[in-house]
Coordinates of C-alpha atoms in Angstrom, one line a residue:
M146 CA 0.0 0.0 0.0
Q147 CA 1.3 3.6 -0.9
L148 CA 0.0 6.7 0.8
T149 CA -0.8 9.8 -1.1
R150 CA 1.5 12.7 -1.2
F151 CA -1.2 14.5 0.7
T152 CA -1.1 12.2 3.5
D153 CA 2.6 11.8 3.7
L154 CA 2.9 15.6 4.0
A155 CA 0.2 15.7 6.6
L156 CA 2.1 13.4 8.9
R157 CA 5.3 15.5 8.3
I158 CA 3.6 18.6 9.1
V159 CA 2.1 17.3 12.4
M160 CA 5.5 15.8 13.4
R161 CA 7.0 19.2 12.7
L162 CA 4.5 20.9 14.8
D163 CA 4.8 18.5 17.6
V164 CA 8.4 19.7 18.3
L165 CA 7.4 23.4 18.5
E166 CA 8.1 24.8 22.1
E167 CA 5.1 25.4 24.2
G168 CA 3.2 28.5 23.0
Q169 CA 5.1 28.6 19.9
S170 CA 3.5 28.7 16.4
T171 CA 4.6 28.8 12.9
T172 CA 3.4 29.6 9.5
T173 CA 2.2 27.5 6.6
A174 CA 4.8 29.2 4.4
A175 CA 7.7 28.3 6.9
L176 CA 6.5 24.7 7.0
A177 CA 6.4 24.4 3.2
E178 CA 9.9 25.8 3.0
Q179 CA 11.3 23.5 5.8
L180 CA 9.5 20.5 4.1
H181 CA 10.5 21.3 0.4
V182 CA 6.9 21.5 -0.9
R183 CA 4.8 24.1 -2.5
P184 CA 3.1 26.6 -0.1
T185 CA -0.3 25.8 -1.8
H186 CA 0.0 22.2 -1.3
A187 CA 0.9 22.8 2.4
A188 CA -2.0 25.1 2.8
K189 CA -4.5 22.5 1.4
V190 CA -3.0 19.9 4.0
V191 CA -3.1 22.4 6.9
T192 CA -6.7 23.1 6.1
A193 CA -7.5 19.4 6.2
L194 CA -5.6 18.9 9.4
A195 CA -7.5 21.8 11.0
R196 CA -10.8 20.2 9.9
L197 CA -9.7 17.1 11.6
G198 CA -9.2 18.9 14.7
V199 CA -5.3 18.1 14.8
V200 CA -4.0 21.6 13.9
E201 CA -5.2 24.9 15.4
T202 CA -4.8 27.9 12.9
V203 CA -5.1 31.6 13.8
R204 CA -5.4 34.1 11.0
G205 CA -4.0 37.6 10.9
R206 CA -0.7 39.4 11.8
A207 CA -0.3 37.6 15.1
G208 CA -1.5 34.3 13.7
G209 CA 0.2 31.1 12.9
L210 CA -0.4 27.3 13.3
S211 CA 0.3 24.8 16.1
L212 CA -1.0 21.3 17.1
A213 CA -4.5 21.4 18.7
E214 CA -4.8 20.7 22.5
G215 CA -4.4 16.9 23.0
A216 CA -3.4 16.3 19.3
R217 CA -0.1 14.9 20.4
E218 CA -2.1 11.8 21.5
T219 CA -3.9 11.4 18.2
S220 CA -3.6 8.1 16.4
V221 CA -1.5 8.0 13.3
G222 CA -3.9 5.4 12.1
R223 CA -6.9 7.7 12.6
I224 CA -5.1 10.5 10.6
V225 CA -4.1 8.3 7.8
R226 CA -7.7 6.7 7.6
E227 CA -9.3 10.0 7.6
L228 CA -7.0 11.5 4.9
E229 CA -6.8 8.4 2.5
G230 CA -10.6 8.0 2.6
P231 CA -12.5 4.7 1.8
S232 CA -10.3 3.8 -1.1
E233 CA -9.7 0.3 -2.4
V234 CA -6.2 -1.2 -2.9
V235 CA -7.1 -2.2 -6.4
E236 CA -9.8 -0.8 -8.7
C237 CA -12.1 -3.7 -9.8
D238 CA -15.1 -1.7 -11.0
G239 CA -13.8 1.3 -13.0
A240 CA -13.9 2.2 -16.5
N241 CA -12.3 -1.2 -17.5
P242 CA -13.9 -3.6 -14.8
C243 CA -12.1 -6.8 -13.9
P244 CA -13.8 -9.8 -15.3
L245 CA -13.0 -11.6 -12.0
R246 CA -14.7 -9.1 -9.8
T247 CA -18.0 -11.2 -9.2
G248 CA -15.9 -14.1 -7.7
C249 CA -12.6 -13.0 -6.8
R250 CA -11.1 -13.7 -3.4
L251 CA -8.2 -11.4 -4.0
R252 CA -10.2 -8.2 -3.6
S253 CA -11.3 -9.1 0.1
A254 CA -7.8 -10.3 0.9
L255 CA -6.3 -6.9 -0.2
R256 CA -9.0 -5.1 1.8
D257 CA -8.1 -7.1 4.9
A258 CA -4.4 -6.3 4.3
Q259 CA -5.2 -2.6 4.0
E260 CA -7.1 -2.7 7.4
A261 CA -4.1 -4.5 8.9
F262 CA -1.9 -1.7 7.7
Y263 CA -4.1 0.9 9.4
A264 CA -4.4 -1.2 12.4
S265 CA -0.7 -1.3 12.8
L266 CA -0.7 2.6 12.8
D267 CA -3.5 2.8 15.3
P268 CA -1.4 2.5 18.6
L269 CA 1.0 5.0 17.3
T270 CA 0.5 8.6 18.2
I271 CA 1.8 11.9 16.8
G272 CA 4.0 12.1 19.9
D273 CA 5.3 8.7 19.3
V274 CA 6.5 9.3 15.7
A275 CA 8.0 12.6 16.6
A276 CA 10.1 11.4 19.4
T277 CA 13.8 11.3 19.5
P278 CA 15.8 10.4 17.2
T279 CA 13.2 11.8 14.9
R280 CA 12.7 15.0 17.2
T281 CA 16.4 15.9 16.7
L282 CA 16.0 15.8 12.9
L283 CA 12.7 17.7 13.0
L284 CA 14.2 20.4 15.2
S285 CA 17.4 20.6 12.7
I286 CA 15.2 21.7 9.9
G287 CA 14.5 25.1 11.7
S288 CA 11.7 26.4 13.7
G289 CA 10.4 28.9 11.3
P290 CA 9.1 32.3 12.4
S291 CA 7.5 32.4 15.8
D292 CA 4.4 34.5 16.2

């Protein structure tokens, strides 16, 4: 299974936000620069993370973004499930439907494997994946502007 770039960036953003000091915030532009992505792409991801309640955003001159209260304990599996959506590992019913789709056992096996993938991420929290030694690397990419 392969995550979308969107989900990958979301996980990198929450990990980066996790290492900000208490009361510190950053900007979407700073995150985009630190993570080597387009600011527009980072903005879309931040919007999705805010909608999930993982990131808090404050607009305006004194604004910025930070992890929401309690977000450090959010399950990585939950974030990935929400951002990836209810997708199939393989497309059996698309424009060129698979002739085996009505009696294929592979589709359900792949669905089970996908769920096992998510289940293996469920016990991990944002705090877990941003812990040392990753924390040291996250801090080394710069803290960005503080507001």
